[in-house]
PDB file of C-alpha atoms in Angstrom:
ATOM      1  CA  MET A   1      -0.526  11.470  13.696  1.00 43.00           C
ATOM      2  CA  LYS A   2      -3.083  14.378  15.420  1.00 41.00           C
ATOM      3  CA  LYS A   3      -5.061  14.693  18.366  1.00 40.00           C
ATOM      4  CA  ILE A   4      -8.496  14.843  18.343  1.00 36.00           C
ATOM      5  CA  ILE A   5      -9.450  18.468  19.166  1.00 33.00           C
ATOM      6  CA  ALA A   6     -12.608  18.099  19.910  1.00 35.00           C
ATOM      7  CA  ALA A   7     -12.702  15.056  21.872  1.00 39.00           C
ATOM      8  CA  ALA A   8     -10.219  17.194  24.314  1.00 36.00           C
ATOM      9  CA  VAL A   9     -12.878  19.538  24.204  1.00 34.00           C
ATOM     10  CA  ALA A  10     -15.698  17.928  24.794  1.00 39.00           C
ATOM     11  CA  THR A  11     -13.406  16.020  28.286  1.00 37.00           C
ATOM     12  CA  ALA A  12     -12.201  18.907  29.735  1.00 37.00           C
ATOM     13  CA  PHE A  13     -14.371  19.927  31.638  1.00 39.00           C
ATOM     14  CA  VAL A  14     -15.571  16.064  32.807  1.00 44.00           C
ATOM     15  CA  ALA A  15     -13.567  13.550  34.706  1.00 41.00           C
ATOM     16  CA  PRO A  16     -11.485  11.100  32.040  1.00 47.00           C
ATOM     17  CA  VAL A  17     -13.618   8.105  31.927  1.00 49.00           C
ATOM     18  CA  TYR A  18     -11.561   6.378  29.101  1.00 53.00           C
ATOM     19  CA  ALA A  19      -7.558   5.600  29.343  1.00 65.00           C
ATOM     20  CA  ALA A  20      -6.857   5.625  25.159  1.00 82.00           C
ATOM     21  CA  ASP A  21      -5.376   7.485  23.764  1.00 92.00           C
ATOM     22  CA  ILE A  22      -7.074   8.749  19.905  1.00 93.00           C
ATOM     23  CA  THR A  23      -5.707  10.292  17.360  1.00 93.00           C
ATOM     24  CA  VAL A  24      -6.900  11.005  13.635  1.00 93.00           C
ATOM     25  CA  SER A  25      -4.588  10.019  10.959  1.00 92.00           C
ATOM     26  CA  GLY A  26      -4.996  11.217   6.594  1.00 91.00           C
ATOM     27  CA  ASP A  27      -4.273  13.026   3.762  1.00 92.00           C
ATOM     28  CA  VAL A  28      -6.435  15.091   0.867  1.00 93.00           C
ATOM     29  CA  GLU A  29      -5.215  15.634  -2.538  1.00 93.00           C
ATOM     30  CA  PHE A  30      -7.000  17.180  -5.731  1.00 94.00           C
ATOM     31  CA  VAL A  31      -5.557  16.498  -9.148  1.00 93.00           C
ATOM     32  CA  TRP A  32      -5.484  18.214 -12.011  1.00 93.00           C
ATOM     33  CA  ARG A  33      -5.224  15.874 -15.667  1.00 90.00           C
ATOM     34  CA  ASP A  34      -4.588  17.023 -19.392  1.00 92.00           C
ATOM     35  CA  ASN A  35      -4.830  13.220 -21.130  1.00 83.00           C
ATOM     36  CA  GLY A  36      -4.322  14.475 -25.205  1.00 79.00           C
ATOM     37  CA  THR A  37      -7.809  14.908 -25.287  1.00 80.00           C
ATOM     38  CA  ALA A  38      -8.664  16.512 -22.377  1.00 83.00           C
ATOM     39  CA  THR A  39      -8.134  18.399 -18.715  1.00 85.00           C
ATOM     40  CA  PHE A  40     -10.204  17.847 -15.923  1.00 84.00           C
ATOM     41  CA  GLY A  41      -9.781  18.384 -12.555  1.00 88.00           C
ATOM     42  CA  GLU A  42     -10.600  15.690  -9.452  1.00 79.00           C
ATOM     43  CA  THR A  43     -10.314  14.921  -5.858  1.00 75.00           C
ATOM     44  CA  GLY A  44      -6.962  12.084  -5.967  1.00 67.00           C
ATOM     45  CA  ASP A  45      -7.777  11.498  -2.357  1.00 68.00           C
ATOM     46  CA  ALA A  46      -9.756  12.307   0.691  1.00 74.00           C
ATOM     47  CA  ASP A  47      -8.614  10.140   3.340  1.00 83.00           C
ATOM     48  CA  TYR A  48      -9.031   9.727   7.626  1.00 86.00           C
ATOM     49  CA  THR A  49      -8.283   7.060   9.540  1.00 91.00           C
ATOM     50  CA  ILE A  50      -9.309   7.050  13.475  1.00 92.00           C
ATOM     51  CA  ALA A  51      -7.773   4.966  15.898  1.00 94.00           C
ATOM     52  CA  ALA A  52      -7.992   4.428  19.371  1.00 94.00           C
ATOM     53  CA  SER A  53      -4.335   2.685  21.461  1.00 95.00           C
ATOM     54  CA  GLU A  54      -3.419   2.199  25.066  1.00 94.00           C
ATOM     55  CA  GLU A  55      -1.503  -0.608  27.007  1.00 94.00           C
ATOM     56  CA  ILE A  56      -2.573  -3.114  29.674  1.00 93.00           C
ATOM     57  CA  ASN A  57      -0.513  -4.652  31.671  1.00 92.00           C
ATOM     58  CA  GLY A  58       2.211  -5.496  29.143  1.00 93.00           C
ATOM     59  CA  LEU A  59      -0.490  -6.297  25.875  1.00 96.00           C
ATOM     60  CA  GLY A  60      -0.597  -2.914  23.389  1.00 96.00           C
ATOM     61  CA  ILE A  61      -4.147  -2.374  21.618  1.00 96.00           C
ATOM     62  CA  VAL A  62      -4.852  -0.400  18.670  1.00 95.00           C
ATOM     63  CA  ALA A  63      -8.013  -0.542  16.435  1.00 94.00           C
ATOM     64  CA  SER A  64      -8.539   2.370  13.899  1.00 93.00           C
ATOM     65  CA  VAL A  65     -11.376   2.618  11.454  1.00 91.00           C
ATOM     66  CA  ASP A  66     -11.690   4.698   7.732  1.00 88.00           C
ATOM     67  CA  GLU A  67     -13.997   7.417   5.698  1.00 85.00           C
ATOM     68  CA  ASP A  68     -14.480   3.329   4.226  1.00 81.00           C
ATOM     69  CA  GLU A  69     -16.038   1.720   7.334  1.00 80.00           C
ATOM     70  CA  ASP A  70     -13.265  -0.672   7.234  1.00 85.00           C
ATOM     71  CA  ALA A  71     -11.198  -1.591  10.499  1.00 89.00           C
ATOM     72  CA  ARG A  72      -8.562  -3.072  11.935  1.00 90.00           C
ATOM     73  CA  LEU A  73      -7.474  -4.255  15.478  1.00 94.00           C
ATOM     74  CA  ILE A  74      -3.208  -4.790  16.194  1.00 95.00           C
ATOM     75  CA  LEU A  75      -2.171  -7.062  19.324  1.00 96.00           C
ATOM     76  CA  SER A  76       1.181  -6.472  20.442  1.00 96.00           C
ATOM     77  CA  GLY A  77       3.502  -7.780  23.239  1.00 96.00           C
ATOM     78  CA  ALA A  78       6.593  -9.631  23.520  1.00 94.00           C
ATOM     79  CA  PHE A  79       4.583 -12.410  21.582  1.00 94.00           C
ATOM     80  CA  GLY A  80       5.148  -9.988  18.180  1.00 95.00           C
ATOM     81  CA  SER A  81       1.668  -8.787  17.005  1.00 96.00           C
ATOM     82  CA  VAL A  82      -2.032 -10.216  15.545  1.00 95.00           C
ATOM     83  CA  ALA A  83      -3.685  -7.667  13.430  1.00 93.00           C
ATOM     84  CA  ILE A  84      -6.740  -8.371  12.358  1.00 93.00           C
ATOM     85  CA  GLY A  85      -8.667  -5.948   9.417  1.00 89.00           C
ATOM     86  CA  ASN A  86     -10.496  -5.662   6.065  1.00 81.00           C
ATOM     87  CA  ASP A  87      -8.443  -1.946   5.329  1.00 67.00           C
ATOM     88  CA  GLY A  88      -6.282  -3.687   2.573  1.00 62.00           C
ATOM     89  CA  THR A  89      -2.887  -4.252   4.990  1.00 65.00           C
ATOM     90  CA  ASP A  90      -3.666  -7.350   7.175  1.00 67.00           C
ATOM     91  CA  ASN A  91      -3.058  -9.414   3.779  1.00 80.00           C
ATOM     92  CA  VAL A  92       0.505 -10.712   4.133  1.00 88.00           C
ATOM     93  CA  LEU A  93       0.954 -10.268  -0.175  1.00 84.00           C
ATOM     94  CA  GLN A  94      -0.986  -6.924  -0.330  1.00 80.00           C
ATOM     95  CA  ALA A  95       1.588  -6.499   3.149  1.00 81.00           C
ATOM     96  CA  ILE A  96       4.998  -6.370   2.077  1.00 84.00           C
ATOM     97  CA  ASP A  97       3.614  -5.397  -2.187  1.00 82.00           C
ATOM     98  CA  GLU A  98       4.525  -2.255  -4.048  1.00 84.00           C
ATOM     99  CA  ALA A  99       8.275  -1.901  -3.154  1.00 91.00           C
ATOM    100  CA  ALA A 100       8.427  -0.327  -6.567  1.00 93.00           C
ATOM    101  CA  ALA A 101       5.281   1.696  -6.200  1.00 92.00           C
ATOM    102  CA  VAL A 102       7.642   4.848  -6.452  1.00 95.00           C
ATOM    103  CA  ALA A 103       5.102   7.208  -8.501  1.00 94.00           C
ATOM    104  CA  GLU A 104       2.883  10.098  -6.642  1.00 93.00           C
ATOM    105  CA  LYS A 105       0.233   9.275  -9.810  1.00 87.00           C
ATOM    106  CA  GLY A 106      -0.469   6.977 -12.354  1.00 79.00           C
ATOM    107  CA  ALA A 107       1.062   4.569 -11.914  1.00 79.00           C
ATOM    108  CA  GLY A 108       1.585   1.519  -8.843  1.00 71.00           C
ATOM    109  CA  GLN A 109       1.102  -2.807  -9.314  1.00 67.00           C
ATOM    110  CA  GLU A 110      -0.001  -4.494  -6.342  1.00 66.00           C
ATOM    111  CA  ALA A 111      -0.601  -8.097  -5.733  1.00 64.00           C
ATOM    112  CA  ALA A 112      -3.133 -10.011  -6.339  1.00 69.00           C
ATOM    113  CA  PRO A 113      -3.961 -12.196  -4.426  1.00 73.00           C
ATOM    114  CA  VAL A 114      -7.455 -14.668  -4.558  1.00 69.00           C
ATOM    115  CA  VAL A 115      -8.286 -13.672  -1.345  1.00 68.00           C
ATOM    116  CA  ASP A 116      -7.609  -9.475  -1.179  1.00 64.00           C
ATOM    117  CA  GLY A 117      -7.464  -7.649   1.880  1.00 55.00           C
ATOM    118  CA  ASN A 118     -10.899  -5.930   1.417  1.00 62.00           C
ATOM    119  CA  ASP A 119     -11.216  -9.825   2.980  1.00 73.00           C
ATOM    120  CA  LEU A 120     -11.299 -10.395   6.595  1.00 83.00           C
ATOM    121  CA  SER A 121      -7.786 -11.410   7.600  1.00 86.00           C
ATOM    122  CA  VAL A 122      -5.878 -12.366  10.228  1.00 91.00           C
ATOM    123  CA  VAL A 123      -1.995 -12.383  10.571  1.00 93.00           C
ATOM    124  CA  TYR A 124       0.403 -13.099  13.459  1.00 96.00           C
ATOM    125  CA  THR A 125       3.682 -11.643  12.597  1.00 95.00           C
ATOM    126  CA  THR A 126       7.122 -12.080  15.253  1.00 96.00           C
ATOM    127  CA  ALA A 127      11.039 -11.665  14.342  1.00 95.00           C
ATOM    128  CA  VAL A 128      12.600 -14.832  13.725  1.00 93.00           C
ATOM    129  CA  ALA A 129      16.004 -13.368  13.339  1.00 90.00           C
ATOM    130  CA  ASN A 130      18.535 -10.246  13.511  1.00 90.00           C
ATOM    131  CA  GLY A 131      16.497  -8.184  10.693  1.00 92.00           C
ATOM    132  CA  VAL A 132      14.515 -10.631   9.735  1.00 96.00           C
ATOM    133  CA  THR A 133      10.583 -10.354  10.373  1.00 96.00           C
ATOM    134  CA  ALA A 134       8.434 -13.610   9.296  1.00 97.00           C
ATOM    135  CA  MET A 135       3.975 -13.808   8.514  1.00 95.00           C
ATOM    136  CA  ILE A 136       1.409 -16.441   8.687  1.00 95.00           C
ATOM    137  CA  GLY A 137      -1.427 -15.504   7.569  1.00 92.00           C
ATOM    138  CA  TYR A 138      -5.810 -16.856   6.778  1.00 91.00           C
ATOM    139  CA  ALA A 139      -8.124 -14.743   4.943  1.00 85.00           C
ATOM    140  CA  ALA A 140     -11.869 -15.408   4.296  1.00 84.00           C
ATOM    141  CA  GLY A 141     -14.030 -13.611   1.406  1.00 75.00           C
ATOM    142  CA  SER A 142     -17.211 -12.865   1.118  1.00 71.00           C
ATOM    143  CA  GLU A 143     -20.428 -15.909   0.676  1.00 71.00           C
ATOM    144  CA  ALA A 144     -20.008 -15.595  -2.965  1.00 68.00           C
ATOM    145  CA  ASP A 145     -17.272 -15.952  -3.250  1.00 67.00           C
ATOM    146  CA  ASN A 146     -16.385 -19.398  -0.580  1.00 70.00           C
ATOM    147  CA  HIS A 147     -13.119 -19.271  -0.779  1.00 77.00           C
ATOM    148  CA  THR A 148     -10.087 -18.884   1.664  1.00 84.00           C
ATOM    149  CA  ALA A 149      -6.757 -18.703   1.713  1.00 85.00           C
ATOM    150  CA  VAL A 150      -3.442 -19.623   4.039  1.00 90.00           C
ATOM    151  CA  GLN A 151      -0.900 -16.452   3.482  1.00 91.00           C
ATOM    152  CA  TYR A 152       2.790 -16.350   4.566  1.00 94.00           C
ATOM    153  CA  GLY A 153       5.880 -13.894   4.093  1.00 95.00           C
ATOM    154  CA  LEU A 154       8.578 -13.223   4.900  1.00 96.00           C
ATOM    155  CA  THR A 155      10.871  -9.633   4.990  1.00 96.00           C
ATOM    156  CA  GLY A 156      14.718  -8.476   5.775  1.00 97.00           C
ATOM    157  CA  SER A 157      16.762  -5.947   6.382  1.00 96.00           C
ATOM    158  CA  PHE A 158      20.663  -5.884   5.446  1.00 95.00           C
ATOM    159  CA  GLY A 159      22.360  -2.922   5.408  1.00 95.00           C
ATOM    160  CA  PRO A 160      21.198  -1.066   3.056  1.00 97.00           C
ATOM    161  CA  VAL A 161      19.371  -3.812   0.795  1.00 98.00           C
ATOM    162  CA  SER A 162      15.437  -5.315   1.466  1.00 97.00           C
ATOM    163  CA  VAL A 163      13.632  -8.044   0.587  1.00 97.00           C
ATOM    164  CA  GLY A 164      10.623  -9.256   0.615  1.00 96.00           C
ATOM    165  CA  LEU A 165       8.729 -12.867  -0.068  1.00 96.00           C
ATOM    166  CA  ALA A 166       5.232 -13.848   0.248  1.00 93.00           C
ATOM    167  CA  GLY A 167       2.607 -16.451  -0.941  1.00 91.00           C
ATOM    168  CA  GLU A 168      -0.794 -17.975  -1.146  1.00 89.00           C
ATOM    169  CA  ALA A 169      -2.457 -21.341  -0.691  1.00 85.00           C
ATOM    170  CA  ALA A 170      -5.866 -20.368  -1.676  1.00 81.00           C
ATOM    171  CA  ASP A 171      -9.265 -23.040  -2.161  1.00 78.00           C
ATOM    172  CA  THR A 172      -9.757 -22.536  -5.177  1.00 61.00           C
ATOM    173  CA  ALA A 173     -10.111 -25.783  -8.040  1.00 51.00           C
ATOM    174  CA  ASN A 174      -6.680 -25.452  -8.757  1.00 48.00           C
ATOM    175  CA  ALA A 175      -5.180 -24.730  -5.473  1.00 49.00           C
ATOM    176  CA  ASP A 176      -1.605 -26.427  -6.392  1.00 51.00           C
ATOM    177  CA  GLU A 177      -0.931 -24.926  -9.168  1.00 52.00           C
ATOM    178  CA  ASP A 178      -2.881 -21.214  -9.155  1.00 64.00           C
ATOM    179  CA  ASP A 179      -1.110 -20.362  -6.135  1.00 80.00           C
ATOM    180  CA  ALA A 180       0.126 -16.504  -6.153  1.00 84.00           C
ATOM    181  CA  LEU A 181       3.406 -15.443  -5.468  1.00 88.00           C
ATOM    182  CA  VAL A 182       4.902 -11.930  -5.304  1.00 91.00           C
ATOM    183  CA  TYR A 183       8.952 -10.567  -4.319  1.00 94.00           C
ATOM    184  CA  ASN A 184      10.909  -8.241  -3.738  1.00 96.00           C
ATOM    185  CA  VAL A 185      14.250  -6.380  -3.542  1.00 98.00           C
ATOM    186  CA  ALA A 186      14.966  -3.094  -2.757  1.00 98.00           C
ATOM    187  CA  VAL A 187      18.581  -0.904  -2.295  1.00 98.00           C
ATOM    188  CA  GLU A 188      19.399   2.225  -1.152  1.00 98.00           C
ATOM    189  CA  PHE A 189      22.477   3.786  -0.893  1.00 96.00           C
ATOM    190  CA  GLY A 190      22.272   7.808   0.743  1.00 97.00           C
ATOM    191  CA  PRO A 191      19.644   9.329  -2.116  1.00 98.00           C
ATOM    192  CA  VAL A 192      19.128   6.829  -4.668  1.00 98.00           C
ATOM    193  CA  TYR A 193      16.547   4.000  -4.440  1.00 98.00           C
ATOM    194  CA  VAL A 194      16.205   1.446  -6.187  1.00 98.00           C
ATOM    195  CA  ALA A 195      13.709  -1.573  -6.457  1.00 97.00           C
ATOM    196  CA  TYR A 196      12.099  -4.771  -8.477  1.00 96.00           C
ATOM    197  CA  GLU A 197       9.466  -6.555  -7.802  1.00 95.00           C
ATOM    198  CA  ALA A 198       6.967  -9.209  -9.182  1.00 92.00           C
ATOM    199  CA  SER A 199       4.726 -11.049  -9.125  1.00 88.00           C
ATOM    200  CA  SER A 200       2.726 -14.567 -10.679  1.00 85.00           C
ATOM    201  CA  ASN A 201      -0.168 -16.585 -10.450  1.00 82.00           C
ATOM    202  CA  ARG A 202      -1.811 -12.767 -10.132  1.00 78.00           C
ATOM    203  CA  GLY A 203      -5.183 -13.575  -8.945  1.00 72.00           C
ATOM    204  CA  GLY A 204      -5.314 -17.339  -8.950  1.00 70.00           C
ATOM    205  CA  THR A 205      -4.976 -17.561 -12.684  1.00 73.00           C
ATOM    206  CA  GLU A 206      -2.092 -19.967 -13.298  1.00 74.00           C
ATOM    207  CA  ASP A 207       1.330 -17.514 -15.558  1.00 75.00           C
ATOM    208  CA  LEU A 208      -0.510 -13.773 -15.286  1.00 78.00           C
ATOM    209  CA  ASP A 209       2.352 -12.844 -14.022  1.00 85.00           C
ATOM    210  CA  GLY A 210       3.842  -8.827 -13.700  1.00 87.00           C
ATOM    211  CA  THR A 211       7.015  -6.963 -13.266  1.00 91.00           C
ATOM    212  CA  ALA A 212       7.866  -3.044 -11.975  1.00 92.00           C
ATOM    213  CA  TRP A 213      10.264  -1.722 -11.448  1.00 93.00           C
ATOM    214  CA  GLY A 214      11.574   1.726  -9.836  1.00 96.00           C
ATOM    215  CA  ALA A 215      13.647   4.136  -8.946  1.00 98.00           C
ATOM    216  CA  THR A 216      14.478   7.404  -6.708  1.00 98.00           C
ATOM    217  CA  TYR A 217      16.423  11.058  -6.620  1.00 98.00           C
ATOM    218  CA  ASN A 218      15.840  12.135  -3.516  1.00 98.00           C
ATOM    219  CA  TYR A 219      17.346  16.301  -3.866  1.00 97.00           C
ATOM    220  CA  GLY A 220      16.263  17.707  -0.605  1.00 96.00           C
ATOM    221  CA  PRO A 221      13.216  18.994  -1.232  1.00 96.00           C
ATOM    222  CA  GLY A 222      11.183  16.543  -3.476  1.00 97.00           C
ATOM    223  CA  LYS A 223      12.261  13.648  -5.333  1.00 98.00           C
ATOM    224  CA  PHE A 224      12.864  12.702  -9.124  1.00 98.00           C
ATOM    225  CA  PHE A 225      10.875   9.441  -9.978  1.00 98.00           C
ATOM    226  CA  TYR A 226       9.937   6.878 -11.953  1.00 97.00           C
ATOM    227  CA  GLU A 227       8.390   3.605 -12.512  1.00 96.00           C
ATOM    228  CA  ALA A 228       7.671   0.938 -14.851  1.00 94.00           C
ATOM    229  CA  ASN A 229       5.166  -1.413 -14.833  1.00 90.00           C
ATOM    230  CA  SER A 230       4.359  -4.562 -16.925  1.00 88.00           C
ATOM    231  CA  VAL A 231       1.325  -7.234 -17.156  1.00 81.00           C
ATOM    232  CA  GLU A 232       0.160 -10.089 -18.785  1.00 77.00           C
ATOM    233  CA  THR A 233      -3.511  -9.264 -20.194  1.00 66.00           C
ATOM    234  CA  GLY A 234      -4.315 -12.863 -20.224  1.00 64.00           C
ATOM    235  CA  ALA A 235      -1.423 -15.804 -19.195  1.00 57.00           C
ATOM    236  CA  GLY A 236       1.111 -16.068 -21.175  1.00 59.00           C
ATOM    237  CA  VAL A 237      -0.154 -13.668 -23.805  1.00 60.00           C
ATOM    238  CA  GLU A 238       1.169  -9.893 -24.467  1.00 61.00           C
ATOM    239  CA  THR A 239       1.608  -7.526 -21.379  1.00 69.00           C
ATOM    240  CA  THR A 240       0.356  -4.020 -21.057  1.00 73.00           C
ATOM    241  CA  ASP A 241       3.497  -1.831 -20.153  1.00 86.00           C
ATOM    242  CA  LEU A 242       2.648   2.020 -18.453  1.00 87.00           C
ATOM    243  CA  ALA A 243       5.880   3.766 -16.413  1.00 92.00           C
ATOM    244  CA  ALA A 244       5.350   7.028 -14.407  1.00 94.00           C
ATOM    245  CA  TYR A 245       7.666   9.746 -14.230  1.00 96.00           C
ATOM    246  CA  GLY A 246       8.097  13.031 -12.636  1.00 97.00           C
ATOM    247  CA  VAL A 247       9.522  14.832  -9.064  1.00 98.00           C
ATOM    248  CA  SER A 248       7.658  16.070  -5.999  1.00 98.00           C
ATOM    249  CA  TYR A 249       8.246  18.687  -4.124  1.00 98.00           C
ATOM    250  CA  LYS A 250       7.622  19.763  -0.751  1.00 97.00           C
ATOM    251  CA  ILE A 251       6.245  23.741   0.237  1.00 97.00           C
ATOM    252  CA  ALA A 252       6.595  23.082   3.349  1.00 95.00           C
ATOM    253  CA  GLY A 253       6.128  19.602   6.036  1.00 92.00           C
ATOM    254  CA  ASP A 254       3.478  16.995   4.910  1.00 94.00           C
ATOM    255  CA  LEU A 255       2.461  19.618   2.014  1.00 97.00           C
ATOM    256  CA  ASN A 256       3.410  18.000  -1.010  1.00 97.00           C
ATOM    257  CA  THR A 257       3.235  19.737  -4.857  1.00 97.00           C
ATOM    258  CA  TYR A 258       4.332  17.118  -7.993  1.00 97.00           C
ATOM    259  CA  LEU A 259       4.057  16.418 -11.567  1.00 97.00           C
ATOM    260  CA  SER A 260       3.593  13.432 -12.781  1.00 96.00           C
ATOM    261  CA  ILE A 261       3.467  11.376 -17.049  1.00 94.00           C
ATOM    262  CA  VAL A 262       2.451   9.244 -17.841  1.00 92.00           C
ATOM    263  CA  ASP A 263       2.851   6.834 -20.369  1.00 90.00           C
ATOM    264  CA  ASN A 264       0.670   3.839 -21.506  1.00 83.00           C
ATOM    265  CA  ASP A 265       0.861   2.180 -23.985  1.00 77.00           C
ATOM    266  CA  LEU A 266      -2.973   1.329 -24.080  1.00 68.00           C
ATOM    267  CA  VAL A 267      -3.654   4.759 -25.365  1.00 70.00           C
ATOM    268  CA  GLU A 268      -2.141   7.309 -28.189  1.00 68.00           C
ATOM    269  CA  ASP A 269      -1.164  10.264 -25.546  1.00 78.00           C
ATOM    270  CA  ASN A 270       0.206  10.385 -22.497  1.00 85.00           C
ATOM    271  CA  SER A 271      -1.387  12.019 -19.725  1.00 90.00           C
ATOM    272  CA  THR A 272       0.709  14.856 -16.974  1.00 94.00           C
ATOM    273  CA  ILE A 273      -0.629  15.177 -13.999  1.00 94.00           C
ATOM    274  CA  VAL A 274      -0.335  18.235 -11.412  1.00 96.00           C
ATOM    275  CA  GLY A 275      -1.346  17.329  -7.838  1.00 95.00           C
ATOM    276  CA  ILE A 276      -1.058  18.826  -4.525  1.00 96.00           C
ATOM    277  CA  GLU A 277      -1.634  16.927  -0.964  1.00 95.00           C
ATOM    278  CA  TYR A 278      -1.330  17.544   2.509  1.00 96.00           C
ATOM    279  CA  LYS A 279      -0.835  14.036   4.216  1.00 92.00           C
ATOM    280  CA  PHE A 280      -1.881  14.901   8.856  1.00 91.00           C
TER     281      PHE A 280
END
């Protein structure tokens, strides 16, 4: 996170009137793809987040907004933390998912709650035991969706092993049958990381399930990665399988390059992806 230079310059000649620290973070990414029939380039990501933070009488306050005007407010203290927002990180299921999403590009499987992180959520997080954190949240969809959900989750770290479990009780017609659930387990030994994740009743559809697993090997300036995803196209029916594997290399600091090969069983040819990204 870098201090905003413009803010420093603007206040250099006047008495400071804001107590909050202003920071900016983000990333830019450029991608070249060859999908077997065409070669093309695209802007993979161009994201930024501006945040203000301060502490008042032991209460930590952080407010942020990103390029899509998604906002977040976090209050923290001895009681734990309360996060309110619609930026996708304050939804309990989406807060713990993607443990197996290790590919640089071309894969990734998110949890699929009925009320997702693009809707307004409030989440309370607190430590309940050594290495164990509990979350409870309430999410409300748009006026058109007219859905609300109570969400809950637990995460734990025990030496090289970390686990996560999150569920949702939504006010849908079949609320007792189609509550979304996601769980994962990850193990890290030195340069090796391996994770498995499963989700069920995705999007509130009963028996619509998905699985994913990923592995990386950190060789120093970069990683070798492999990720495999399988998602049912309908409840209890044929799955769509997708795998991505490749290597990344950090040129300097947070300037990263990568090569990713994507094998999607819905298309005949594999895709080759070359990318460069910088995070700040």
